[in-house]
């Protein structure tokens, strides 16, 4: 499936990253030399996305917008020329599912990637092309095996038949079930390919886990209707939503960075040698 539009829900409050996010939106926190949102936009672009629908909270849109403003003539943002951005405001913080639903009009009946702002990948270790390839016209969610202690931090799939190497049917889903209630160990790790069917599933959803409208509950509906696949990624994504993950992401991306990686590796080796 060819996918040229991506939704980036970027309205989260970044509570796990306080106090860093008291006045800076978490999508603008820097990782090495660029903000989180730019890493995500670059990932989308590598997969062929030309249009980004960014869902932001009130008051944050100007800041995010101004990062990309005037990029056509800017060497600093070379490579991002020609990308189109639509900014959608989520007036009330009613959950991830509600945020994605706000993008419905801008997405306009196309299939789209959904790229969660907490999760980054090291360039070259991307998953989006594989999601698009795995789709037979159905939605495809990116899955990873989770450790027991993470089963209350992620949405978890009800897994059906295996269709191909790494491709399974998703028959349902539970948000943050915990070890006792987990229907499998395969969790949703922040990368999704949705057909427009997901909007009908989101509409009319009652608040779920944590009193919020959950994207996972829409995936459950897709799965129950036989309209969702899962692709099992071969490595974990980085998670900049908490301080430990943020440091790990900074390390992984600094080591990758063409201009910094060599020096940073030496620095880390020196630190490790001192211990
Ligand atoms: C969200 C989703 C969850 C998913 C996770 C991936 O949770 O609700 O289903 O597994 O992102 O990072 P959050 O991390 O916003 O609590």
Short mmCIF file of C-alpha atoms and ligand atoms in Angstrom, two decimals:
data_model
loop_
_atom_site.label_atom_id
_atom_site.label_comp_id
_atom_site.label_asym_id
_atom_site.label_seq_id
_atom_site.Cartn_x
_atom_site.Cartn_y
_atom_site.Cartn_z
CA UNK A 1 0.00 0.00 0.00
CA UNK A 2 1.29 3.48 -0.84
CA UNK A 3 0.92 5.93 2.05
CA UNK A 4 1.71 9.62 1.65
CA UNK A 5 0.06 11.15 4.71
CA UNK A 6 0.97 10.77 8.39
CA UNK A 7 -0.79 11.87 11.56
CA UNK A 8 1.47 12.90 14.43
CA UNK A 9 -0.44 13.18 17.72
CA UNK A 10 1.67 15.77 19.54
CA UNK A 11 -0.79 17.07 22.11
CA UNK A 12 0.46 15.03 25.07
CA UNK A 13 1.43 16.99 28.17
CA UNK A 14 4.73 15.21 28.74
CA UNK A 15 4.05 14.65 32.43
CA UNK A 16 6.72 11.94 32.70
CA UNK A 17 9.28 14.47 31.47
CA UNK A 18 8.61 17.18 34.06
CA UNK A 19 10.17 19.61 34.79
CA UNK A 20 11.71 19.69 31.27
CA UNK A 21 8.24 20.03 29.74
CA UNK A 22 6.85 22.72 32.04
CA UNK A 23 7.09 25.36 29.34
CA UNK A 24 8.52 23.47 26.36
CA UNK A 25 6.16 21.10 24.51
CA UNK A 26 7.62 17.59 24.55
CA UNK A 27 7.63 17.47 20.74
CA UNK A 28 10.17 20.31 20.80
CA UNK A 29 12.58 18.76 23.29
CA UNK A 30 15.93 18.48 21.51
CA UNK A 31 17.48 15.09 20.84
CA UNK A 32 21.08 15.66 19.77
CA UNK A 33 20.68 18.53 17.27
CA UNK A 34 16.98 18.61 16.37
CA UNK A 35 13.64 18.45 18.16
CA UNK A 36 11.74 15.20 18.62
CA UNK A 37 9.13 16.16 16.02
CA UNK A 38 11.76 16.67 13.33
CA UNK A 39 13.15 13.16 13.85
CA UNK A 40 9.62 11.85 13.33
CA UNK A 41 8.99 13.97 10.24
CA UNK A 42 12.27 12.75 8.73
CA UNK A 43 11.26 9.14 9.45
CA UNK A 44 7.95 9.71 7.66
CA UNK A 45 9.68 11.32 4.72
CA UNK A 46 12.00 8.31 4.34
CA UNK A 47 8.85 6.16 3.96
CA UNK A 48 7.41 8.42 1.25
CA UNK A 49 5.18 10.68 3.36
CA UNK A 50 4.75 14.16 1.89
CA UNK A 51 1.98 15.49 4.13
CA UNK A 52 1.87 15.61 7.92
CA UNK A 53 -1.21 16.27 10.02
CA UNK A 54 0.03 17.31 13.45
CA UNK A 55 -2.46 17.27 16.32
CA UNK A 56 -1.43 19.79 18.96
CA UNK A 57 -2.84 21.20 22.18
CA UNK A 58 -4.09 24.81 22.30
CA UNK A 59 -1.30 27.34 22.62
CA UNK A 60 1.37 24.97 21.35
CA UNK A 61 0.57 25.14 17.63
CA UNK A 62 2.44 28.42 17.10
CA UNK A 63 5.64 27.08 18.65
CA UNK A 64 5.60 23.86 16.66
CA UNK A 65 4.62 25.65 13.49
CA UNK A 66 7.41 28.16 13.86
CA UNK A 67 10.00 25.38 13.93
CA UNK A 68 9.13 24.45 10.34
CA UNK A 69 8.24 27.95 9.16
CA UNK A 70 10.18 29.25 6.19
CA UNK A 71 11.98 25.95 5.78
CA UNK A 72 11.98 26.23 2.00
CA UNK A 73 14.94 28.56 2.03
CA UNK A 74 16.73 27.20 5.08
CA UNK A 75 19.86 25.14 4.81
CA UNK A 76 19.25 24.14 8.43
CA UNK A 77 16.21 22.13 7.44
CA UNK A 78 17.62 20.87 4.14
CA UNK A 79 15.81 17.80 2.91
CA UNK A 80 12.44 18.81 4.28
CA UNK A 81 11.55 21.15 1.42
CA UNK A 82 8.17 20.52 -0.17
CA UNK A 83 6.62 18.74 2.82
CA UNK A 84 3.13 19.90 3.67
CA UNK A 85 1.91 20.43 7.23
CA UNK A 86 -1.62 20.76 8.55
CA UNK A 87 -2.01 21.77 12.18
CA UNK A 88 -5.06 20.51 14.03
CA UNK A 89 -5.86 21.63 17.55
CA UNK A 90 -7.19 19.14 20.09
CA UNK A 91 -9.20 21.50 22.28
CA UNK A 92 -9.53 19.11 25.21
CA UNK A 93 -7.06 16.48 26.41
CA UNK A 94 -9.42 13.51 26.00
CA UNK A 95 -6.89 10.87 25.03
CA UNK A 96 -4.87 9.51 22.11
CA UNK A 97 -7.89 8.11 20.27
CA UNK A 98 -9.63 11.47 20.50
CA UNK A 99 -6.46 13.18 19.19
CA UNK A 100 -6.32 10.91 16.14
CA UNK A 101 -10.03 11.49 15.48
CA UNK A 102 -9.36 15.24 15.26
CA UNK A 103 -7.28 14.52 12.12
CA UNK A 104 -10.19 12.92 10.26
CA UNK A 105 -11.06 15.86 8.07
CA UNK A 106 -7.45 16.62 7.11
CA UNK A 107 -6.74 12.96 6.33
CA UNK A 108 -9.81 12.95 4.10
CA UNK A 109 -10.53 9.29 3.49
CA UNK A 110 -6.93 8.23 2.83
CA UNK A 111 -4.89 5.55 4.55
CA UNK A 112 -2.31 7.10 6.85
CA UNK A 113 0.58 6.36 9.13
CA UNK A 114 0.13 7.32 12.77
CA UNK A 115 3.46 8.21 14.37
CA UNK A 116 3.48 8.64 18.14
CA UNK A 117 5.76 11.39 19.32
CA UNK A 118 7.27 9.42 22.20
CA UNK A 119 8.82 6.85 19.92
CA UNK A 120 11.82 7.43 17.67
CA UNK A 121 13.84 5.14 15.43
CA UNK A 122 17.47 5.26 14.45
CA UNK A 123 17.49 6.25 10.75
CA UNK A 124 18.01 3.18 8.61
CA UNK A 125 16.25 0.92 11.14
CA UNK A 126 12.79 2.05 10.07
CA UNK A 127 9.55 0.08 10.26
CA UNK A 128 7.07 2.12 8.20
CA UNK A 129 7.87 0.61 4.80
CA UNK A 130 7.36 -2.86 6.29
CA UNK A 131 3.92 -1.85 7.64
CA UNK A 132 2.93 -0.62 4.17
CA UNK A 133 4.24 -3.78 2.55
CA UNK A 134 2.41 -6.02 5.03
CA UNK A 135 -0.96 -4.40 4.30
CA UNK A 136 -3.37 -6.30 2.08
CA UNK A 137 -5.80 -3.39 2.25
CA UNK A 138 -6.20 -3.69 6.01
CA UNK A 139 -4.74 -1.59 8.82
CA UNK A 140 -1.37 -2.78 10.18
CA UNK A 141 -0.03 -2.05 13.66
CA UNK A 142 3.60 -2.34 14.65
CA UNK A 143 4.12 -4.92 17.41
CA UNK A 144 6.98 -5.88 19.73
CA UNK A 145 7.23 -8.62 22.36
CA UNK A 146 6.99 -6.99 25.79
CA UNK A 147 8.57 -7.85 29.10
CA UNK A 148 6.10 -8.73 31.88
CA UNK A 149 6.65 -5.43 33.66
CA UNK A 150 5.79 -3.49 30.48
CA UNK A 151 2.37 -5.09 29.97
CA UNK A 152 0.81 -2.23 31.96
CA UNK A 153 2.56 0.46 29.92
CA UNK A 154 1.42 -0.46 26.39
CA UNK A 155 -1.63 -1.51 24.42
CA UNK A 156 -1.52 -5.29 23.89
CA UNK A 157 -2.87 -7.27 20.91
CA UNK A 158 -5.19 -10.24 20.86
CA UNK A 159 -3.23 -12.26 18.30
CA UNK A 160 -4.95 -14.39 15.65
CA UNK A 161 -3.45 -16.43 12.81
CA UNK A 162 0.07 -15.95 11.49
CA UNK A 163 -0.20 -14.97 7.83
CA UNK A 164 3.46 -14.64 6.86
CA UNK A 165 6.86 -14.15 8.44
CA UNK A 166 6.32 -11.39 11.06
CA UNK A 167 2.70 -10.78 9.94
CA UNK A 168 -0.20 -11.81 12.19
CA UNK A 169 -3.89 -11.10 12.35
CA UNK A 170 -4.88 -8.84 15.22
CA UNK A 171 -8.24 -10.03 16.55
CA UNK A 172 -8.59 -7.52 19.37
CA UNK A 173 -6.67 -5.28 21.73
CA UNK A 174 -6.52 -4.21 25.38
CA UNK A 175 -4.98 -0.96 26.63
CA UNK A 176 -2.41 -1.42 29.41
CA UNK A 177 -3.81 -4.77 30.61
CA UNK A 178 -0.99 -5.66 33.00
CA UNK A 179 0.40 -9.15 33.37
CA UNK A 180 -2.81 -10.72 34.68
CA UNK A 181 -5.12 -9.57 31.90
CA UNK A 182 -2.71 -9.48 28.94
CA UNK A 183 -4.16 -11.37 25.95
CA UNK A 184 -0.63 -11.85 24.50
CA UNK A 185 2.83 -10.38 24.96
CA UNK A 186 2.77 -8.40 21.71
CA UNK A 187 2.34 -4.69 22.36
CA UNK A 188 1.75 -1.59 20.23
CA UNK A 189 4.92 0.45 19.98
CA UNK A 190 3.85 3.74 18.47
CA UNK A 191 3.78 3.08 14.72
CA UNK A 192 0.54 2.31 12.92
CA UNK A 193 -0.84 2.22 9.38
CA UNK A 194 -4.56 2.88 9.44
CA UNK A 195 -7.15 2.75 6.71
CA UNK A 196 -9.88 5.40 7.08
CA UNK A 197 -11.98 2.65 8.72
CA UNK A 198 -10.30 3.56 11.99
CA UNK A 199 -12.24 6.84 12.16
CA UNK A 200 -15.57 5.01 12.23
CA UNK A 201 -14.15 2.85 15.02
CA UNK A 202 -13.05 5.92 16.98
CA UNK A 203 -16.36 7.70 16.59
CA UNK A 204 -18.67 7.05 19.46
CA UNK A 205 -16.06 5.28 21.58
CA UNK A 206 -16.73 5.61 25.28
CA UNK A 207 -13.84 6.65 27.50
CA UNK A 208 -11.72 3.61 28.31
CA UNK A 209 -8.52 3.11 30.30
CA UNK A 210 -7.75 6.15 32.47
CA UNK A 211 -11.05 7.79 31.49
CA UNK A 212 -9.63 8.63 28.04
CA UNK A 213 -10.71 7.81 24.48
CA UNK A 214 -8.18 5.12 23.61
CA UNK A 215 -6.71 4.40 20.18
CA UNK A 216 -6.29 0.81 21.38
CA UNK A 217 -10.07 0.49 21.75
CA UNK A 218 -10.48 1.49 18.09
CA UNK A 219 -7.87 -1.15 17.15
CA UNK A 220 -9.91 -3.64 19.15
CA UNK A 221 -12.94 -2.80 17.03
CA UNK A 222 -10.92 -3.09 13.80
CA UNK A 223 -9.57 -6.43 14.96
CA UNK A 224 -12.97 -7.79 15.97
CA UNK A 225 -14.18 -6.92 12.46
CA UNK A 226 -11.25 -8.82 10.91
CA UNK A 227 -9.77 -5.59 9.58
CA UNK A 228 -6.40 -5.38 11.32
CA UNK A 229 -3.00 -7.01 10.92
CA UNK A 230 0.13 -6.76 13.02
CA UNK A 231 3.74 -6.63 11.91
CA UNK A 232 6.27 -7.78 14.49
CA UNK A 233 9.28 -5.47 14.43
CA UNK A 234 12.73 -6.93 14.88
CA UNK A 235 13.96 -4.28 17.27
CA UNK A 236 12.61 -1.93 19.91
CA UNK A 237 11.85 1.69 19.21
CA UNK A 238 13.42 4.41 21.31
CA UNK A 239 11.11 6.01 23.88
CA UNK A 240 11.68 9.69 24.64
CA UNK A 241 8.60 9.88 26.89
CA UNK A 242 10.51 9.19 30.12
CA UNK A 243 13.92 10.35 31.39
CA UNK A 244 15.73 6.98 31.08
CA UNK A 245 14.42 6.38 27.57
CA UNK A 246 15.24 9.94 26.62
CA UNK A 247 18.89 9.47 27.57
CA UNK A 248 19.00 6.15 25.70
CA UNK A 249 17.49 7.77 22.60
CA UNK A 250 19.97 10.63 22.79
CA UNK A 251 22.81 8.13 23.03
CA UNK A 252 21.60 5.94 20.16
CA UNK A 253 20.97 8.92 17.88
CA UNK A 254 24.24 10.66 18.80
CA UNK A 255 26.14 7.46 17.95
CA UNK A 256 24.28 7.34 14.63
CA UNK A 257 24.88 11.02 13.87
CA UNK A 258 27.26 11.40 10.90
CA UNK A 259 28.91 14.54 12.32
CA UNK A 260 29.13 13.49 15.98
CA UNK A 261 29.10 9.72 16.22
CA UNK A 262 32.88 9.12 16.17
CA UNK A 263 33.68 11.67 18.85
CA UNK A 264 30.76 10.61 21.01
CA UNK A 265 31.76 6.94 20.81
CA UNK A 266 35.26 7.87 22.02
CA UNK A 267 33.74 9.89 24.86
CA UNK A 268 31.55 6.95 25.94
CA UNK A 269 34.46 4.53 25.74
CA UNK A 270 36.53 6.92 27.87
CA UNK A 271 33.72 7.12 30.45
CA UNK A 272 33.35 3.35 30.53
CA UNK A 273 37.15 2.96 30.88
CA UNK A 274 37.17 5.26 33.93
CA UNK A 275 34.76 3.05 35.87
C1 LIG B 1 0.20 5.02 24.05
C2 LIG B 1 -0.93 4.06 23.65
C3 LIG B 1 -0.49 2.62 23.89
C4 LIG B 1 0.82 2.36 23.15
C5 LIG B 1 1.89 3.36 23.59
C6 LIG B 1 3.15 3.22 22.75
O1 LIG B 1 0.34 4.97 25.46
O2 LIG B 1 -2.09 4.36 24.37
O3 LIG B 1 -1.49 1.73 23.42
O4 LIG B 1 1.24 1.03 23.42
O5 LIG B 1 1.42 4.71 23.43
O6 LIG B 1 4.17 4.04 23.23
P1 LIG B 1 1.08 6.14 26.29
O7 LIG B 1 2.55 5.84 26.18
O8 LIG B 1 0.71 7.43 25.65
O9 LIG B 1 0.59 6.01 27.69
#
